[in-house]
Amino acid sequence: MGKRIAIVLVVLLIAGVAVLGYFLHQGREGLSADPFKVIQPDACIIVETTDLQSLLNSVTSGQGLFSEIEKIKEFTGFSTRLKFLADQVNNPAFKKLAQEGPALISFHPSNDSGLQPFLSKAISGELRLRHIKDAFVASGISGINELILSGKKVLYIPFIRNNLSDTAFITTIPGLLICSTSSELIKKVRNQYSPGPDIRAVPGFSRILLSSGKKEDKLFIVFSNLDGVTDRIFRQGGASLSDRISKLGVCAGGDIFINPDGVSLSGYTESTDPSEIMYKYKTVQPAEFRTSRVLPAETALFESIAFSPERQSGNIPASTPDIIVNMAARLRPFLGSEITKAYIAIRNNPFTDNSLVIYELKDRAQCENIFLESMKSKIMTSYFHPDDQTNIPVYFTGTPGLISVLKPGFAQGFSDSWYTFFDNYMITGSSDVTVSRFLYENILNKTLVNDVQYRDFERTLPTRAGYLFYCVPSQILDYLSLYFNEDIIKGLRSNKSSVNKIKCIGFQLAPINGMVYNSLSLRYRDEVMEESPTEWETLLDTTAAIKPFFFTNHNTGAKEIFIQDVKNNAYLINAAGRVLWKVPLKEKIVGSVYMIDYYRNGKYQILFSGRENLHLLDRNGNYVERYPVKLRSPATNSLALFDYDNNGTYRLAISGEDRKIYLYDKSGSVVKGWEPFRTPGTVTTEADFYRVSGKDFIVVADEYSIYFLDRSGNIRIRPKDEVTKAKGSTLRLAPGSAPFLVCTSPDGTIQYIYFDGEVRKFSLRKFSFDHSFDFFDVDGDGLGEYVFIDKGVLYLYDQDRQEMFARDFSSDKLGGPINFIFSSSDRKIGVFDMNKNLIYLVDSKGEIMNGFPLKGASMFSIGKLRSGNEWNLIVGGTDRFLYNYKLDTNLK
């Protein structure tokens, strides 16, 4: 029900602001009248502002939510009037009028169940109607006419702008300027001005008015006056929803805050009759709702209420089976203080099947036993089984109705035939798919409380409440179609790109001072990126800090993912996305991660290095004997792993701050017979090992040269010409009858270095010192291509040194290139835009692959998590989640 109220309020607010067009501004000296005294008691909605000029400028600035409204054709009239008014208020001719003073914009029912606008504004007692007319004329407005209404002169101005026709009627009452697009409202105010009651005669309105802020813009709603007005919003047969809105309470008011991130309202609702919906919230004990800890991040809408299990409220439907009524009675003593109903956005699942009701429990074990005993004759049990270690029972009863007994009227039409128990909650659902999705997202810790968007919204509302509503408008259009009329739904769908920019809408109620305190928050984002279709997302403590590594489970042969976050926690995650273990490390992993068989028994371990230590973890996250091993000198580069003869006799090469190249064996001992080679400069890139013509070469590079060493650490060959490897260049082997190494120098010159010391150089173009380079067979023709990234541009050159493409990513910080081989003919270049947190796959023609770019905030890895032809891309996100994308490597 809160959802419907929130959306109706937003729609009415937008409609209200639309009629501001053609209204004037204010005077400062001698403000002598109260603008409320001409607001008739039948007003539905009232907007109060102490600075009309500032309010208008904030909603016509071309930024935030209202800039998006300008793009919607259904609001053409709104935008035209609003901008016209802003232009007039900012016109120098109105400076005498545009001074301090309150203004009210009220909306009144019309004969056609619409709303008529009315402006009441305090002005100087010296201001006359002719002064207002002169101001219009001075601003260039023509066609100003006069008529007599109720014996008083009134200005009326017909106008057409952008094919929109309307008329503004303007007059003055001592100390007040009044204006409307309805002559009947002007006439009515003139006739009843002196003795007639105003809006403050409505019971409770004055109390709401006194509780509002003094300087903020404000919004007031009189619910009983909405009777009949909201009928046109709902679909046929939904009139009861309109009735419920008019029976919410007496009236409500709140302060309005508008900024580029959205709109928020906070204030009070007055309810004096126990039959009013809001009345019960005056005595509800507010609580800090906790269900967001288990609600999936894909939750598109939810309502949570503070619940008193011992209280029976409402009538139980007569058709409810006795077995459900009896079970509810047994459950009540063990239920907690919160019930939530939720709608989950699940692709390709009928929206009518995507609902859940979640009960907080005092004693889960007791509740589960009661359920099993009560429903034993009806239960069919299946299991949620995402991986080999996880089996969670899911029960189907085929007998709905529990929520209609425990909380009648809270989830009408909900079929709660599926049950499961998780953590300290009982979950009932309308389908097995929805219940399973709830369980899976919790296993991955992908819940609302860990969602950046929800956390941002949550900060805008009080921490304790008796009622909480939350929705993502773009994800609930199908759901709304059950309630709102076809024209409204059609308008929302046709403007989906604008609706997508409303991140969420939320509403809270809490009892304070004998009234109900309410908060409404609408969050907006200017740029919207389509949600990337991940297979799963699993939560880390912080963002990923290294490139994900594919590790093989030696027990099952399945692939798992090793990752470290920025707090130096290391994780092993299985193919289903479940965290198998988390181990805190003392330092950040530097560079490459390796999988080795330390004991030569077919069981694998994870090897890597930090600045101070070598690390070796087994598959359970435990250190292998002697590890971590302290390095002889803090490392300046990444660990390199060599297995000369592929027999498990591993060698670990790493460079220290003392500029020596150290060689360790797999146990972490320095290799006997190795004489640490000392470089003139600092080695920052990983060492390489090559076997050419029966000879072994260990190759390292500093900022001065490239060094070819033998297994003892002695120089094996010296290049015959000066060679220097660029910081961002890889060192690749080009095979053939005369193999050579390929790399670039700091200025981008390509260098061929042969294993007899010969050097050949050539330049394709001038590159900056910060360029990146790789040599890789991108098109699968058996010949390597030259791949550069420089100043946001990806370049590819063929063996004939001809440019194959140059693709500009419009970013000054690109990571890569990374080479990926999917088959002999299917190869791609990976690029990471660090500024925009986007990742790309590009083919040999410079074309971006289908589905890219994808969200990603780290270097990424591609591999197969399961047997078959499907590839998975693993990357860290900005929101602490590790993403698993299932790839389609075809072109867009």
mmCIF file of N, CA and C in Angstrom, residues 391-445:
data_model
loop_
_atom_site.group_PDB
_atom_site.id
_atom_site.type_symbol
_atom_site.label_atom_id
_atom_site.label_comp_id
_atom_site.label_asym_id
_atom_site.label_seq_id
_atom_site.Cartn_x
_atom_site.Cartn_y
_atom_site.Cartn_z
ATOM 1 N N ASN A 391 23.103 -28.023 0.553
ATOM 2 C CA ASN A 391 21.786 -28.641 0.393
ATOM 3 C C ASN A 391 20.828 -27.986 1.385
ATOM 4 N N ILE A 392 19.930 -27.139 0.903
ATOM 5 C CA ILE A 392 18.976 -26.458 1.770
ATOM 6 C C ILE A 392 17.571 -26.926 1.399
ATOM 7 N N PRO A 393 16.813 -27.462 2.345
ATOM 8 C CA PRO A 393 15.464 -27.946 2.026
ATOM 9 C C PRO A 393 14.532 -26.804 1.595
ATOM 10 N N VAL A 394 13.763 -27.056 0.557
ATOM 11 C CA VAL A 394 12.703 -26.153 0.108
ATOM 12 C C VAL A 394 11.426 -26.980 0.077
ATOM 13 N N TYR A 395 10.380 -26.485 0.753
ATOM 14 C CA TYR A 395 9.159 -27.263 0.933
ATOM 15 C C TYR A 395 8.013 -26.682 0.113
ATOM 16 N N PHE A 396 7.265 -27.559 -0.541
ATOM 17 C CA PHE A 396 6.049 -27.164 -1.244
ATOM 18 C C PHE A 396 4.856 -27.795 -0.538
ATOM 19 N N THR A 397 3.871 -26.946 -0.175
ATOM 20 C CA THR A 397 2.711 -27.465 0.558
ATOM 21 C C THR A 397 1.444 -27.498 -0.294
ATOM 22 N N GLY A 398 1.376 -26.615 -1.295
ATOM 23 C CA GLY A 398 0.161 -26.527 -2.097
ATOM 24 C C GLY A 398 -1.014 -25.959 -1.332
ATOM 25 N N THR A 399 -0.770 -25.444 -0.125
ATOM 26 C CA THR A 399 -1.838 -24.908 0.729
ATOM 27 C C THR A 399 -1.454 -23.503 1.182
ATOM 28 N N PRO A 400 -1.823 -22.478 0.425
ATOM 29 C CA PRO A 400 -1.458 -21.108 0.795
ATOM 30 C C PRO A 400 -2.368 -20.564 1.896
ATOM 31 N N GLY A 401 -1.991 -19.396 2.431
ATOM 32 C CA GLY A 401 -2.879 -18.703 3.362
ATOM 33 C C GLY A 401 -2.265 -18.297 4.679
ATOM 34 N N LEU A 402 -0.999 -18.631 4.957
ATOM 35 C CA LEU A 402 -0.421 -18.318 6.261
ATOM 36 C C LEU A 402 -0.413 -16.814 6.529
ATOM 37 N N ILE A 403 -0.006 -16.017 5.557
ATOM 38 C CA ILE A 403 0.078 -14.570 5.790
ATOM 39 C C ILE A 403 -1.305 -13.978 6.043
ATOM 40 N N SER A 404 -2.334 -14.528 5.417
ATOM 41 C CA SER A 404 -3.697 -14.000 5.619
ATOM 42 C C SER A 404 -4.201 -14.265 7.026
ATOM 43 N N VAL A 405 -3.557 -15.193 7.737
ATOM 44 C CA VAL A 405 -3.918 -15.468 9.130
ATOM 45 C C VAL A 405 -3.064 -14.634 10.080
ATOM 46 N N LEU A 406 -1.757 -14.608 9.839
ATOM 47 C CA LEU A 406 -0.848 -13.900 10.736
ATOM 48 C C LEU A 406 -0.967 -12.388 10.604
ATOM 49 N N LYS A 407 -1.206 -11.897 9.385
ATOM 50 C CA LYS A 407 -1.344 -10.454 9.171
ATOM 51 C C LYS A 407 -2.355 -10.218 8.056
ATOM 52 N N PRO A 408 -3.662 -10.328 8.368
ATOM 53 C CA PRO A 408 -4.687 -10.175 7.337
ATOM 54 C C PRO A 408 -4.576 -8.839 6.607
ATOM 55 N N GLY A 409 -4.714 -8.893 5.282
ATOM 56 C CA GLY A 409 -4.691 -7.684 4.468
ATOM 57 C C GLY A 409 -3.322 -7.207 4.074
ATOM 58 N N PHE A 410 -2.249 -7.786 4.629
ATOM 59 C CA PHE A 410 -0.898 -7.284 4.340
ATOM 60 C C PHE A 410 -0.409 -7.701 2.960
ATOM 61 N N ALA A 411 -0.731 -8.904 2.523
ATOM 62 C CA ALA A 411 -0.264 -9.390 1.216
ATOM 63 C C ALA A 411 -1.420 -10.087 0.511
ATOM 64 N N GLN A 412 -2.399 -9.298 0.108
ATOM 65 C CA GLN A 412 -3.584 -9.866 -0.515
ATOM 66 C C GLN A 412 -3.237 -10.502 -1.856
ATOM 67 N N GLY A 413 -3.800 -11.686 -2.097
ATOM 68 C CA GLY A 413 -3.574 -12.382 -3.359
ATOM 69 C C GLY A 413 -2.258 -13.128 -3.438
ATOM 70 N N PHE A 414 -1.473 -13.111 -2.363
ATOM 71 C CA PHE A 414 -0.172 -13.779 -2.372
ATOM 72 C C PHE A 414 -0.341 -15.276 -2.106
ATOM 73 N N SER A 415 0.285 -16.086 -2.946
ATOM 74 C CA SER A 415 0.195 -17.543 -2.804
ATOM 75 C C SER A 415 1.461 -18.056 -2.121
ATOM 76 N N ASP A 416 1.373 -18.257 -0.806
ATOM 77 C CA ASP A 416 2.545 -18.690 -0.037
ATOM 78 C C ASP A 416 2.549 -20.203 0.128
ATOM 79 N N SER A 417 2.870 -20.876 -0.980
ATOM 80 C CA SER A 417 2.876 -22.347 -0.981
ATOM 81 C C SER A 417 4.274 -22.929 -0.842
ATOM 82 N N TRP A 418 5.312 -22.109 -1.036
ATOM 83 C CA TRP A 418 6.697 -22.581 -0.939
ATOM 84 C C TRP A 418 7.322 -22.032 0.332
ATOM 85 N N TYR A 419 8.047 -22.883 1.066
ATOM 86 C CA TYR A 419 8.649 -22.495 2.334
ATOM 87 C C TYR A 419 10.129 -22.887 2.346
ATOM 88 N N THR A 420 10.902 -22.077 3.032
ATOM 89 C CA THR A 420 12.262 -22.479 3.393
ATOM 90 C C THR A 420 12.648 -21.710 4.640
ATOM 91 N N PHE A 421 13.727 -22.134 5.287
ATOM 92 C CA PHE A 421 14.228 -21.478 6.497
ATOM 93 C C PHE A 421 15.687 -21.144 6.276
ATOM 94 N N PHE A 422 16.048 -19.901 6.583
ATOM 95 C CA PHE A 422 17.423 -19.467 6.381
ATOM 96 C C PHE A 422 17.780 -18.475 7.470
ATOM 97 N N ASP A 423 18.977 -18.672 8.065
ATOM 98 C CA ASP A 423 19.417 -17.799 9.143
ATOM 99 C C ASP A 423 18.315 -17.762 10.197
ATOM 100 N N ASN A 424 17.835 -16.575 10.567
ATOM 101 C CA ASN A 424 16.796 -16.490 11.580
ATOM 102 C C ASN A 424 15.467 -16.063 10.965
ATOM 103 N N TYR A 425 15.173 -16.612 9.781
ATOM 104 C CA TYR A 425 13.980 -16.197 9.045
ATOM 105 C C TYR A 425 13.250 -17.405 8.474
ATOM 106 N N MET A 426 11.919 -17.262 8.381
ATOM 107 C CA MET A 426 11.091 -18.186 7.616
ATOM 108 C C MET A 426 10.667 -17.453 6.354
ATOM 109 N N ILE A 427 10.900 -18.079 5.212
ATOM 110 C CA ILE A 427 10.613 -17.453 3.926
ATOM 111 C C ILE A 427 9.506 -18.229 3.244
ATOM 112 N N THR A 428 8.459 -17.534 2.824
ATOM 113 C CA THR A 428 7.406 -18.155 2.034
ATOM 114 C C THR A 428 7.381 -17.477 0.671
ATOM 115 N N GLY A 429 7.171 -18.255 -0.376
ATOM 116 C CA GLY A 429 7.241 -17.713 -1.719
ATOM 117 C C GLY A 429 6.147 -18.197 -2.622
ATOM 118 N N SER A 430 6.011 -17.518 -3.752
ATOM 119 C CA SER A 430 4.989 -17.882 -4.734
ATOM 120 C C SER A 430 5.522 -18.849 -5.783
ATOM 121 N N SER A 431 6.845 -19.135 -5.753
ATOM 122 C CA SER A 431 7.407 -20.103 -6.698
ATOM 123 C C SER A 431 8.730 -20.633 -6.171
ATOM 124 N N ASP A 432 9.091 -21.802 -6.646
ATOM 125 C CA ASP A 432 10.373 -22.413 -6.294
ATOM 126 C C ASP A 432 11.532 -21.554 -6.785
ATOM 127 N N VAL A 433 11.379 -20.951 -7.980
ATOM 128 C CA VAL A 433 12.441 -20.116 -8.555
ATOM 129 C C VAL A 433 12.757 -18.940 -7.641
ATOM 130 N N THR A 434 11.717 -18.293 -7.124
ATOM 131 C CA THR A 434 11.905 -17.114 -6.286
ATOM 132 C C THR A 434 12.552 -17.480 -4.957
ATOM 133 N N VAL A 435 12.099 -18.573 -4.338
ATOM 134 C CA VAL A 435 12.694 -19.009 -3.075
ATOM 135 C C VAL A 435 14.156 -19.409 -3.284
ATOM 136 N N SER A 436 14.446 -20.108 -4.377
ATOM 137 C CA SER A 436 15.822 -20.516 -4.668
ATOM 138 C C SER A 436 16.714 -19.306 -4.921
ATOM 139 N N ARG A 437 16.178 -18.298 -5.609
ATOM 140 C CA ARG A 437 16.978 -17.091 -5.852
ATOM 141 C C ARG A 437 17.305 -16.390 -4.538
ATOM 142 N N PHE A 438 16.335 -16.350 -3.624
ATOM 143 C CA PHE A 438 16.587 -15.781 -2.300
ATOM 144 C C PHE A 438 17.757 -16.497 -1.621
ATOM 145 N N LEU A 439 17.736 -17.821 -1.628
ATOM 146 C CA LEU A 439 18.788 -18.591 -0.971
ATOM 147 C C LEU A 439 20.141 -18.382 -1.637
ATOM 148 N N TYR A 440 20.163 -18.384 -2.963
ATOM 149 C CA TYR A 440 21.425 -18.257 -3.689
ATOM 150 C C TYR A 440 22.073 -16.897 -3.437
ATOM 151 N N GLU A 441 21.275 -15.832 -3.494
ATOM 152 C CA GLU A 441 21.838 -14.496 -3.279
ATOM 153 C C GLU A 441 22.384 -14.350 -1.866
ATOM 154 N N ASN A 442 21.780 -15.038 -0.903
ATOM 155 C CA ASN A 442 22.304 -14.974 0.458
ATOM 156 C C ASN A 442 23.603 -15.752 0.603
ATOM 157 N N ILE A 443 23.703 -16.877 -0.085
ATOM 158 C CA ILE A 443 24.968 -17.620 -0.065
ATOM 159 C C ILE A 443 26.107 -16.769 -0.618
ATOM 160 N N LEU A 444 25.800 -15.948 -1.628
ATOM 161 C CA LEU A 444 26.805 -15.064 -2.230
ATOM 162 C C LEU A 444 26.956 -13.756 -1.474
ATOM 163 N N ASN A 445 26.148 -13.562 -0.414
ATOM 164 C CA ASN A 445 26.116 -12.300 0.331
ATOM 165 C C ASN A 445 25.713 -11.116 -0.540
#
